[in-house]
Structures are given as C-alpha cells and as structure tokens.
XYZ file of C-alpha atoms in Angstrom:
590
model
C -29.935 -67.359 30.249
C -28.329 -66.706 33.630
C -30.510 -66.995 36.728
C -30.393 -63.847 38.880
C -28.850 -64.301 42.307
C -30.861 -63.958 45.505
C -29.098 -60.647 46.209
C -30.044 -59.265 42.782
C -33.650 -60.425 43.274
C -33.871 -58.746 46.669
C -32.277 -55.546 45.375
C -34.758 -55.374 42.513
C -37.721 -55.312 44.915
C -36.259 -52.864 47.456
C -38.287 -49.706 47.929
C -36.951 -46.430 46.600
C -36.497 -44.998 50.114
C -34.505 -48.043 51.244
C -32.352 -47.943 48.108
C -31.702 -44.240 48.655
C -30.947 -44.800 52.363
C -28.547 -47.677 51.620
C -26.805 -45.626 48.938
C -26.322 -42.617 51.243
C -25.351 -44.913 54.129
C -22.753 -46.703 51.992
C -21.183 -43.428 50.897
C -21.183 -42.088 54.446
C -19.717 -45.279 55.948
C -17.021 -45.295 53.281
C -16.175 -41.692 54.072
C -16.328 -42.158 57.867
C -14.276 -45.374 57.701
C -11.625 -43.666 55.580
C -11.441 -40.748 58.020
C -11.252 -43.066 61.032
C -8.574 -45.226 59.406
C -6.574 -42.146 58.466
C -6.934 -40.718 61.974
C -5.948 -44.040 63.518
C -2.705 -44.261 61.530
C -2.042 -40.586 62.137
C -2.480 -41.024 65.908
C -0.292 -44.100 65.965
C 2.415 -42.346 63.954
C 2.222 -39.438 66.364
C 2.746 -41.757 69.376
C 5.656 -43.481 67.673
C 7.181 -40.103 66.874
C 6.884 -39.145 70.545
C 8.638 -42.377 71.560
C 11.320 -41.720 68.925
C 11.909 -38.217 70.317
C 12.208 -39.650 73.818
C 14.818 -42.188 72.743
C 16.591 -39.556 70.619
C 16.838 -37.564 73.841
C 18.491 -40.544 75.495
C 20.931 -40.747 72.581
C 21.779 -37.056 73.001
C 22.383 -37.514 76.725
C 24.585 -40.516 76.026
C 26.588 -38.552 73.392
C 27.196 -35.690 75.843
C 28.171 -38.155 78.532
C 30.644 -39.962 76.243
C 32.157 -36.694 75.074
C 33.528 -36.088 78.584
C 34.432 -39.724 79.265
C 37.732 -41.401 78.310
C 37.490 -44.349 75.896
C 38.579 -46.786 78.560
C 35.633 -45.872 80.749
C 32.859 -46.146 78.088
C 31.640 -49.484 79.365
C 31.400 -48.473 82.991
C 29.845 -45.112 82.128
C 27.161 -46.603 79.883
C 26.396 -49.370 82.328
C 26.038 -46.800 85.098
C 23.749 -44.686 82.869
C 21.550 -47.709 82.178
C 21.309 -48.603 85.858
C 20.278 -45.197 87.037
C 17.884 -44.466 84.157
C 14.191 -44.599 84.926
C 13.238 -46.442 81.707
C 13.174 -50.120 82.573
C 15.007 -52.420 80.149
C 16.751 -49.593 78.312
C 19.244 -51.005 75.820
C 22.160 -48.947 74.493
C 24.218 -49.832 71.424
C 27.237 -48.038 69.900
C 27.768 -48.738 66.191
C 30.468 -47.462 63.843
C 29.724 -46.189 60.338
C 30.510 -49.581 58.857
C 27.838 -51.273 60.914
C 30.107 -52.889 63.423
C 28.876 -53.035 67.022
C 31.292 -51.294 69.380
C 29.225 -51.729 72.473
C 25.864 -53.127 73.585
C 24.500 -53.248 77.093
C 23.368 -56.788 76.302
C 26.663 -58.702 76.372
C 27.052 -61.028 73.399
C 30.162 -62.330 71.684
C 28.969 -62.063 68.068
C 26.571 -59.226 67.193
C 26.916 -59.311 63.466
C 26.925 -56.289 61.186
C 24.062 -53.802 61.807
C 24.418 -51.828 58.593
C 21.252 -53.394 57.149
C 19.093 -52.515 60.141
C 16.391 -49.977 59.093
C 17.028 -47.530 61.913
C 20.812 -47.603 61.310
C 20.456 -47.158 57.556
C 18.017 -44.271 58.112
C 20.369 -42.639 60.639
C 23.252 -42.793 58.172
C 21.092 -41.174 55.471
C 19.062 -38.658 57.473
C 20.832 -38.272 60.797
C 18.351 -40.261 62.860
C 15.817 -43.040 62.447
C 13.624 -45.518 64.252
C 12.077 -48.932 63.771
C 9.900 -51.428 65.565
C 10.921 -55.013 65.058
C 8.618 -57.536 66.589
C 11.454 -60.002 66.913
C 15.021 -58.758 67.290
C 17.384 -60.555 64.950
C 20.053 -60.928 67.697
C 18.133 -61.251 70.949
C 14.774 -62.640 69.861
C 13.034 -59.841 71.793
C 10.742 -57.179 70.341
C 12.199 -53.652 70.637
C 11.472 -50.063 69.658
C 14.767 -48.782 68.248
C 15.909 -45.171 67.803
C 19.339 -44.382 66.250
C 21.236 -41.089 65.952
C 24.289 -40.438 63.795
C 27.159 -38.407 65.141
C 30.627 -37.741 63.619
C 31.963 -41.292 63.416
C 29.557 -42.997 65.710
C 25.899 -44.134 65.721
C 24.210 -44.274 69.096
C 21.146 -46.484 69.257
C 18.808 -46.794 72.231
C 15.917 -49.225 72.479
C 13.109 -50.178 74.827
C 11.490 -53.613 74.985
C 8.067 -53.724 73.251
C 6.182 -54.664 76.390
C 2.469 -54.412 77.079
C 2.992 -51.027 78.756
C 4.840 -49.735 75.686
C 2.169 -51.146 73.364
C -0.487 -49.279 75.361
C 1.635 -46.160 75.241
C 2.028 -46.397 71.465
C -1.592 -47.416 70.792
C -3.869 -44.810 69.178
C -6.363 -42.986 71.390
C -9.789 -44.683 70.850
C -11.914 -41.906 72.312
C -12.245 -40.222 68.969
C -13.408 -43.562 67.520
C -16.293 -43.823 69.962
C -17.131 -40.177 69.407
C -17.171 -40.744 65.648
C -19.380 -43.827 66.013
C -21.850 -41.920 68.176
C -22.047 -39.052 65.695
C -22.364 -41.541 62.819
C -25.267 -43.333 64.506
C -27.075 -40.020 64.979
C -26.499 -39.068 61.341
C -27.681 -42.501 60.143
C -30.965 -42.029 62.027
C -31.404 -38.579 60.458
C -30.526 -39.993 57.024
C -33.102 -42.734 57.432
C -35.876 -40.327 58.441
C -35.133 -37.970 55.565
C -34.850 -40.710 52.918
C -37.996 -42.392 54.266
C -40.006 -39.167 53.832
C -38.485 -38.598 50.410
C -39.117 -42.214 49.416
C -42.740 -42.029 50.605
C -43.410 -39.101 48.270
C -41.622 -40.803 45.358
C -43.422 -44.115 45.939
C -46.830 -42.431 46.019
C -46.011 -40.519 42.863
C -44.772 -43.749 41.218
C -47.924 -45.667 42.234
C -50.037 -42.815 40.904
C -48.151 -42.786 37.576
C -48.346 -46.578 37.203
C -52.080 -46.583 37.929
C -52.614 -43.790 35.420
C -50.590 -45.655 32.778
C -52.283 -49.007 33.448
C -55.915 -47.959 33.909
C -56.013 -44.654 32.099
C -58.303 -43.217 34.793
C -57.219 -42.664 38.404
C -59.206 -41.194 41.269
C -57.008 -38.293 42.401
C -59.099 -37.286 45.448
C -57.421 -39.664 47.989
C -53.856 -39.027 46.743
C -51.798 -37.218 49.432
C -48.095 -36.380 49.638
C -45.692 -35.263 52.415
C -45.486 -31.573 53.192
C -42.136 -30.901 51.509
C -40.749 -29.678 48.192
C -41.159 -33.043 46.459
C -44.673 -33.339 47.854
C -45.543 -29.923 46.417
C -44.158 -30.940 43.017
C -46.143 -34.188 43.175
C -49.355 -32.311 43.979
C -48.780 -30.058 40.962
C -48.272 -33.132 38.736
C -51.525 -34.673 40.023
C -53.445 -31.449 39.373
C -51.988 -31.223 35.854
C -53.002 -34.859 35.252
C -56.534 -34.133 36.487
C -56.884 -31.210 34.082
C -55.464 -33.251 31.202
C -57.842 -36.123 31.965
C -60.834 -33.784 32.021
C -59.694 -32.256 28.734
C -59.150 -35.709 27.212
C -62.619 -36.856 28.278
C -64.180 -33.729 26.828
C -62.237 -34.165 23.575
C -63.247 -37.830 23.408
C -66.925 -36.929 23.789
C -66.639 -34.253 21.109
C -64.748 -36.677 18.867
C -67.490 -39.289 19.211
C -70.076 -36.644 18.414
C -68.126 -35.612 15.345
C -67.650 -39.206 14.137
C -71.342 -39.946 14.673
C -72.262 -36.808 12.799
C -69.913 -37.623 9.930
C -71.125 -41.208 9.584
C -74.742 -40.089 9.539
C -74.061 -37.164 7.229
C -75.720 -37.142 3.807
C -72.506 -35.952 2.172
C -69.194 -37.720 1.731
C -66.567 -36.080 3.952
C -62.841 -36.753 4.248
C -60.257 -34.894 6.360
C -56.547 -35.130 5.465
C -53.175 -33.854 6.680
C -51.108 -31.494 4.554
C -49.151 -34.596 3.413
C -52.471 -36.007 2.062
C -52.686 -38.678 4.776
C -56.138 -39.750 5.925
C -57.326 -38.402 9.288
C -61.008 -39.263 9.107
C -63.401 -40.250 6.320
C -66.993 -41.412 6.433
C -68.497 -44.354 4.607
C -70.273 -42.207 2.023
C -67.001 -40.511 1.044
C -65.426 -43.908 0.292
C -68.441 -44.994 -1.749
C -68.508 -41.773 -3.813
C -64.721 -41.942 -4.333
C -65.024 -45.477 -5.727
C -67.867 -44.337 -7.963
C -65.719 -41.512 -9.367
C -62.731 -43.804 -9.889
C -62.296 -46.158 -12.831
C -60.710 -48.720 -10.479
C -61.573 -49.732 -6.934
C -59.619 -47.764 -4.341
C -57.819 -49.978 -1.830
C -56.737 -46.897 0.194
C -58.484 -43.559 0.639
C -55.328 -41.628 -0.359
C -55.677 -43.028 -3.903
C -58.482 -40.508 -4.483
C -55.815 -37.939 -5.411
C -55.054 -39.955 -8.547
C -58.613 -39.676 -9.952
C -58.493 -37.654 -13.159
C -61.817 -35.858 -12.523
C -60.353 -34.416 -9.281
C -57.201 -33.021 -10.889
C -58.410 -29.430 -10.404
C -58.930 -30.051 -6.687
C -55.485 -31.684 -6.359
C -53.818 -28.715 -8.100
C -55.606 -26.351 -5.717
C -54.298 -28.330 -2.709
C -50.733 -28.492 -4.060
C -50.541 -24.737 -4.679
C -52.381 -23.598 -1.552
C -50.299 -21.262 0.640
C -53.095 -20.069 2.907
C -56.662 -20.865 3.860
C -59.027 -21.215 0.905
C -61.975 -22.989 -0.691
C -62.469 -24.623 -4.080
C -65.575 -26.257 -5.568
C -66.054 -28.175 -8.849
C -68.831 -30.120 -10.566
C -68.147 -33.694 -11.651
C -70.319 -35.863 -13.910
C -69.487 -39.560 -13.854
C -71.420 -42.751 -14.553
C -74.684 -40.889 -15.102
C -74.511 -39.050 -11.776
C -73.690 -35.466 -10.871
C -71.480 -34.563 -7.910
C -70.316 -31.331 -6.298
C -66.773 -31.751 -4.909
C -65.586 -29.047 -2.513
C -62.196 -28.645 -0.826
C -61.445 -26.393 2.159
C -57.799 -25.762 3.167
C -57.260 -24.870 6.844
C -54.655 -22.661 8.486
C -52.230 -25.544 9.160
C -52.541 -26.661 5.511
C -54.628 -29.695 6.430
C -57.819 -29.875 4.386
C -61.203 -31.501 3.994
C -62.950 -32.724 0.861
C -66.729 -33.092 0.619
C -68.551 -34.981 -2.140
C -72.279 -34.342 -2.574
C -74.506 -36.349 -4.891
C -76.773 -33.592 -6.172
C -78.928 -36.021 -8.188
C -80.135 -38.051 -5.224
C -82.879 -35.741 -3.949
C -84.301 -35.136 -7.391
C -84.210 -38.838 -8.126
C -86.145 -39.625 -4.947
C -88.873 -37.149 -5.858
C -89.120 -38.566 -9.335
C -89.357 -42.105 -7.972
C -92.244 -41.121 -5.715
C -94.130 -39.579 -8.624
C -93.602 -42.584 -10.852
C -94.159 -45.281 -8.254
C -97.959 -45.313 -8.472
C -97.873 -45.159 -12.260
C -95.341 -47.985 -12.484
C -97.247 -50.257 -10.117
C -100.448 -49.727 -12.040
C -98.716 -50.260 -15.364
C -96.837 -53.384 -14.262
C -99.965 -54.914 -12.747
C -102.023 -54.022 -15.807
C -99.796 -55.915 -18.262
C -100.156 -59.482 -16.860
C -103.813 -58.888 -15.859
C -104.649 -57.685 -19.374
C -102.904 -60.702 -20.906
C -104.758 -63.155 -18.658
C -108.057 -61.371 -19.288
C -107.584 -61.409 -23.064
C -106.766 -65.123 -23.231
C -109.686 -66.035 -20.959
C -112.146 -63.879 -22.925
C -111.086 -65.663 -26.119
C -111.589 -69.063 -24.550
C -115.006 -68.133 -23.127
C -116.388 -66.437 -26.245
C -115.048 -68.843 -28.870
C -116.281 -72.453 -28.673
C -114.544 -73.509 -31.879
C -110.966 -73.259 -30.485
C -109.285 -76.641 -30.662
C -107.724 -78.298 -27.613
C -104.158 -77.510 -28.704
C -104.910 -73.780 -28.926
C -106.773 -73.882 -25.629
C -103.766 -75.495 -23.927
C -101.467 -72.798 -25.372
C -103.706 -70.000 -24.075
C -103.926 -71.609 -20.637
C -100.120 -72.009 -20.469
C -99.736 -68.316 -21.315
C -102.259 -67.436 -18.633
C -100.325 -69.534 -16.151
C -97.040 -67.828 -17.088
C -98.588 -64.375 -16.689
C -100.068 -65.389 -13.340
C -96.609 -66.516 -12.188
C -95.187 -63.170 -13.289
C -97.992 -61.405 -11.427
C -97.259 -63.507 -8.334
C -93.550 -62.613 -8.479
C -94.404 -58.964 -8.954
C -96.716 -58.917 -5.945
C -94.090 -60.764 -3.887
C -91.363 -58.223 -4.771
C -93.685 -55.307 -4.039
C -94.461 -56.889 -0.666
C -90.747 -57.292 0.112
C -90.022 -53.660 -0.758
C -92.999 -52.421 1.253
C -91.876 -54.432 4.268
C -88.367 -52.972 3.942
C -89.699 -49.437 3.668
C -92.143 -49.606 6.554
C -90.636 -52.078 9.026
C -86.891 -52.102 8.398
C -86.192 -51.602 12.116
C -88.065 -54.831 12.886
C -85.790 -56.968 10.700
C -84.095 -59.580 12.896
C -80.288 -59.481 12.730
C -77.836 -62.208 13.703
C -74.216 -63.187 12.863
C -73.908 -64.422 9.275
C -71.078 -65.623 7.036
C -71.156 -64.137 3.534
C -69.098 -66.792 1.792
C -71.552 -69.532 2.806
C -74.545 -67.568 1.475
C -72.824 -66.897 -1.867
C -71.700 -70.515 -2.203
C -75.282 -71.707 -1.606
C -76.650 -69.351 -4.289
C -74.030 -70.445 -6.830
C -74.995 -74.075 -6.251
C -78.669 -73.215 -6.845
C -78.014 -71.461 -10.178
C -75.319 -73.862 -11.375
C -77.530 -75.161 -14.229
C -78.325 -71.662 -15.546
C -74.628 -70.702 -15.322
C -73.638 -73.809 -17.256
C -76.262 -73.208 -19.951
C -74.886 -69.712 -20.593
C -71.249 -70.749 -20.177
C -70.721 -68.316 -17.295
C -67.802 -68.770 -14.879
C -67.974 -67.344 -11.359
C -64.910 -66.406 -9.265
C -65.955 -66.255 -5.612
C -62.991 -64.581 -3.868
C -64.751 -63.890 -0.562
C -62.802 -65.158 2.456
C -64.470 -67.877 4.563
C -64.320 -65.795 7.768
C -66.139 -62.678 6.496
C -68.755 -62.218 9.200
C -71.568 -59.676 9.141
C -74.500 -59.081 11.445
C -77.537 -59.295 9.203
C -80.706 -60.961 8.067
C -80.287 -64.152 6.056
C -83.222 -63.528 3.732
C -82.095 -60.003 2.858
C -78.442 -60.995 2.396
C -79.610 -63.856 0.206
C -81.738 -61.391 -1.824
C -78.723 -59.145 -2.426
C -76.490 -61.781 -3.971
C -79.317 -63.787 -5.605
C -80.753 -60.767 -7.428
C -77.296 -59.605 -8.539
C -76.520 -63.115 -9.800
C -79.899 -63.456 -11.572
C -79.411 -60.012 -13.113
C -75.999 -60.994 -14.533
C -77.315 -64.319 -15.864
C -80.316 -62.624 -17.527
C -78.739 -59.533 -19.086
C -74.893 -59.727 -19.120
C -74.695 -62.214 -22.007
C -73.117 -65.630 -22.578
C -69.517 -66.771 -22.200
C -68.794 -64.145 -19.561
C -67.193 -64.250 -16.097
C -68.514 -62.977 -12.774
C -66.123 -61.931 -9.984
C -67.239 -61.471 -6.378
C -64.572 -60.081 -4.042
C -63.921 -57.923 -1.001
C -61.369 -55.376 -2.178
C -61.096 -53.494 1.120
C -62.106 -53.700 4.748
C -61.773 -51.410 7.742
C -62.912 -51.388 11.335
C -66.591 -51.025 10.444
C -67.248 -52.151 6.841
C -66.505 -54.685 4.117
C -66.200 -53.121 0.636
C -67.518 -55.673 -1.871
C -67.384 -55.735 -5.683
C -69.835 -57.801 -7.793
C -68.618 -57.456 -11.387
C -69.252 -59.159 -14.701
C -67.435 -58.979 -18.045
C -70.651 -58.690 -20.070
C -72.197 -56.013 -22.239
C -72.505 -53.387 -19.519
C -75.130 -50.644 -19.371
C -75.291 -47.353 -21.323
C -74.059 -44.531 -19.030
C -77.372 -42.664 -19.150
C -79.092 -45.617 -17.431
C -76.591 -46.170 -14.610
C -78.079 -43.719 -12.131
C -81.550 -45.247 -12.585
C -80.733 -48.939 -12.244
C -81.966 -49.073 -8.643
C -85.307 -47.391 -9.414
C -88.371 -49.517 -8.945
C -89.776 -50.875 -12.216
C -86.958 -49.291 -14.212
C -85.705 -51.366 -17.157
C -82.886 -50.632 -19.581
C -84.573 -52.767 -22.299
C -88.248 -52.974 -21.356
C -89.299 -55.465 -24.006
C -86.438 -57.844 -23.333
C -86.872 -57.591 -19.562
C -90.556 -58.548 -19.692
C -89.840 -61.335 -22.113
C -87.335 -62.788 -19.649
C -89.857 -62.544 -16.822
C -88.204 -59.733 -14.887
C -90.275 -57.629 -12.501
C -88.072 -54.530 -12.565
C -87.734 -54.649 -8.745
C -84.684 -56.883 -8.252
C -82.051 -54.141 -8.008
C -84.378 -51.958 -5.920
C -84.611 -54.844 -3.447
C -80.814 -55.145 -3.515
C -80.368 -51.452 -2.719
C -82.890 -51.466 0.151
C -81.373 -54.618 1.629
C -77.901 -53.027 1.544
C -79.236 -49.863 3.210
C -80.933 -51.891 5.958
C -77.546 -53.493 6.661
C -75.947 -50.070 7.127
C -74.213 -49.919 3.759
C -74.357 -48.125 0.440
C -74.384 -49.380 -3.168
C -73.552 -47.940 -6.561
C -73.138 -49.216 -10.119
C -70.597 -48.346 -12.789
C -69.311 -49.676 -16.072
C -66.009 -51.469 -15.839
C -62.963 -50.237 -17.697
C -62.691 -52.811 -20.459
C -66.341 -53.858 -20.468
C -68.948 -55.152 -18.092
C -71.019 -53.876 -15.178
C -69.809 -53.594 -11.575
C -71.804 -53.134 -8.386
C -69.793 -51.728 -5.455
C -71.447 -51.898 -2.049
C -70.584 -51.964 1.657
C -71.867 -54.197 4.435
C -71.360 -53.502 8.125
C -69.059 -55.970 9.844
C -70.169 -58.145 12.733
C -69.087 -56.146 15.787
C -68.906 -59.287 17.902
C -66.093 -60.813 15.873
C-alpha cells in the first residue's frame, strides 16, 4: 500500500475556504499569466514590426537612389548614403535573385550565397522579410535584418543588435506592473470572499458531523455569516431542530406503545403488506406457538398455521380497510383471532385467550376445596392407622411396623404438600421480593440431570440437553431450579419408560429465550391440557397420589415462569408426547 506524500497529506487537511481560494487563485493566475504572456509577445512583435518598417523605408530610399545612379557609381553612392544616415552602424547589402552578394558596406572578399538566409528567402516569396540573428554567419555580429525584393535585386539593410536596439525592441513593462497590481487587489478580494464562504461551509459541516456522530446537537449557539449560504444554513438547522423534536416525540410514543403492547393481556402482532414483522409482543409469540403443531422459529411462520387459513385468505384478498374475526379451539383452549387491515394494506393480528379469565375464577373457587381435600387424605390415613394401633392390643409387631411405615409415608406426603403450598403462597404474595441475579440455565439443568440420573436409568429415559452454555438469564436460582426439576420429575413420573426428553432453546430475540421441554411419552388427553397448571389438578388422580404427587408441581412451574417475566403453555406433540413451551427473560447485562 503506497504511503501518501507530504503534499497529499497537507492537501487532505486543508480547510474548505483555503481549498476554494487556492483553486480560484490557480485559475486566475493561469488566466492572468496567459494574458500577460500573450501581451508580451504581441508587444515585442509590434516593436519588431516597427523596426522592420523603418528598415524597409531605408530599403525604399536606397532603391530610389540607385534608380537614378549609374552602375559604376553604386559603391560611392551607397557609401555616401551610409555615412550621412543618422542610424549608427547601418549595413547595406545588395543581393541578386540567386543569392549572390553584389555589394555590402562591410567589405569582405567571400560573402557566400545568401539564398538560405530567412529574410532573403521571405523577401523572394512575399516581397519583404526580416530576421534577428544573434550571431551573423559572416561577420559574427548580431543584426536585425530587413530585406525587400525589387525586379532583379534584393536590397537588405541591417542594424547592429546593440543594447539601445534591444531596449527599443523590448516590450513595454508598464502593463505588466499594472496587471500585477490589479491581480494583487483581486487576490485579496478573492481571499475575503472565499474565507466568508468557507466559514459558512465549515460551520455547516461541523454541525452536520456533530449531528451524525452524536445524534443530538445543541442548535442555539450555531451562527452563520449574513449571506445567501448563511441563510440556507440557518434553514437547514431549523429543519434539523424540527426533525429532532419530531423524532424525540415519536420515540417517546414508540416506547409507550411497546410498553403497552408488552404489558397487554392479548397477543398482538403488526405486519407489513408483504407479511413482514413490524412489532409483536411476547404473548403473541406464545399463543402462535400454542396454535402451531411445530415450534415457530420466525413470527412470519404463523401464516402457515392451518387454523388461521381463513385469516390468511382475508389478508390476501383485502383491497381496502377491513376487519375479520374467527374462533379457534386448539389444545383444550379457546382463542379469538382478529385481523384488522389498514389503509396502506399493513395489518395487525390479535390473539385473545378467552378461557383464561374463566379459568382463574374457577381456580379461586376450587382452591379452598382442593386444599381441604388434599390435606384431609393424608391426615385421615395417619389418623386411621394410629387409631387401629391404639385400640387394638393384639396387633403383632410386623403389622405395627407396616402401619407405622404407612403413617410415615403419609406424613412425608403431607410435609411435601405443605411445602408446595408455602412456595406458591410466597410466589403469590411476595413475588416482587424475590432476589434476582445473573444465572446460567445450562448449569442448572445439568445439575438437575445429575441428581435424577438414577431415576432416569431405572426407567430407561434418555435426556438431550441442547441448551447452549452461554444462555444467561437474570433470575432466582431456587425458582429456576423448581421449573426444570418439576418438569423433569413430571416426565419421569407420568411419561412412561423407554422415552426421550429434549430440552432446547428453539428461538431467541432481544428480550427472551423461547424454550421447549418435550418428551416422547404417552402425552395428555386434549381435554386436560388447559388445566395442567391448575393447583391440585391431576389427570389420573389415583395414580398421581400413589406416586406421591402433590398436584402442585406444574402450578409452581407456571408461577416461577411468570415471576421471571415469561409465559408457559403445554401441548401434545405431533407424533406423541407432551411439550411445554415457555419463555424466560434474558439477562440484560449480557
């Protein structure tokens, strides 16, 4: 790579005004120099022409004199003419048409042929001619020659090129000094004008660079010269100020809108007319994945969901503003999907879970009953066994030990039940007091899988943990542990034997990780899916109690996900098995 020269480096850092001044100055000096050079040569040619005319006059006088003089007296006549002529050093030469010298006032035996001399050749062609030869070929002296052709004779007169003649033929320099004076004045005016112009351009450039670099520029101290460019610059600054105010207002409104959308209780997505995502909230993504048979890696894949075909047809055939609403039942839940097409053919889709509010009311009504019922079962069992032991003295030691072991098992179940109820109560009433810190999901999941390795081996269950090592969230370790531990325990207890469990993050954006916890087991009947996260709800009540379940594990999972700013849903996998899809907020500090 070539290193730039010092001149290139200096030129690169010249100010705009100096560049402009140097450019104008260069053009002006080129023009003025050309004019002066042209004028100089023109003046010199004019002086030489005057000298030529003077010598041509001598030639004419000599021709008239020779016309009235006999041939034998040429020498005396010409010598006499030279002696009485005022021009000092005047030299007269008579040359025939063949170039031979007939006479020269400078006596010399051998003159040589003069046919090749420029002034003689020009006289033969045009009638007269002149030439300045710095060194005469015959005399060694510099002369100004002028030749005139007559009938059969060429008369040539010449004057020595002395200092006086050089001064006489030199161009007049007064115009040069006048031109230099005018040029100096114009250069000063050029500099002042370009400096003012450059000042305005530099200020406008600095303003534009600051605006591009910082995004926000204080326009109050910006001032420009009082000229046309300054007025244009002021207009640009005012336009920028208005645009900045508008941008700030739009940014505030945008933040309000995003905050509203993210906190909205309905899933909302806004798209261009080409079905490209503009803005979607977290709930929209969760509902879309719940409606889809496969996990959506991009929001635009929602248009391939079969249940939304009617909405897609409405969008494709829309030619003006309109609204379309449909009801969708999927995975034991009911949704209302509504599409609104705007004037520019962009559109929004809203997804509302219409079962959620009813489900919450039903959960509140059943909560007291469920707690009482769940507490009653282990208490009744313990009470029955103890009453038998107290009232019957004839029970052998083996039977007594059996009853005591059953009492101990029921007490453990009661202890777990009370612990889970305590956890849920703490989440409900003091979720804002949960301490959050940076956590790594893969480490938590790996720890849980190590803890349950024996149970997994006994049931021949394989686990594929596809979470990346650098998946960071800001959360509470105990709650994050509860999420994955309860989901794992649930799969071990109810999914069956010889199955596989897959844990993966199938999508991530600026705010959330989208996680799938799926097994290839027996799944859950569709009518139970929307109630899996209810407290004390069991798909198979007898089997659940027999396995020691409290009926609160998935409720704890849901609350823990909500506390971490996410959502969770369950659906049966295409091909068999149960899948939990949930989101966890990313660690903003990463």
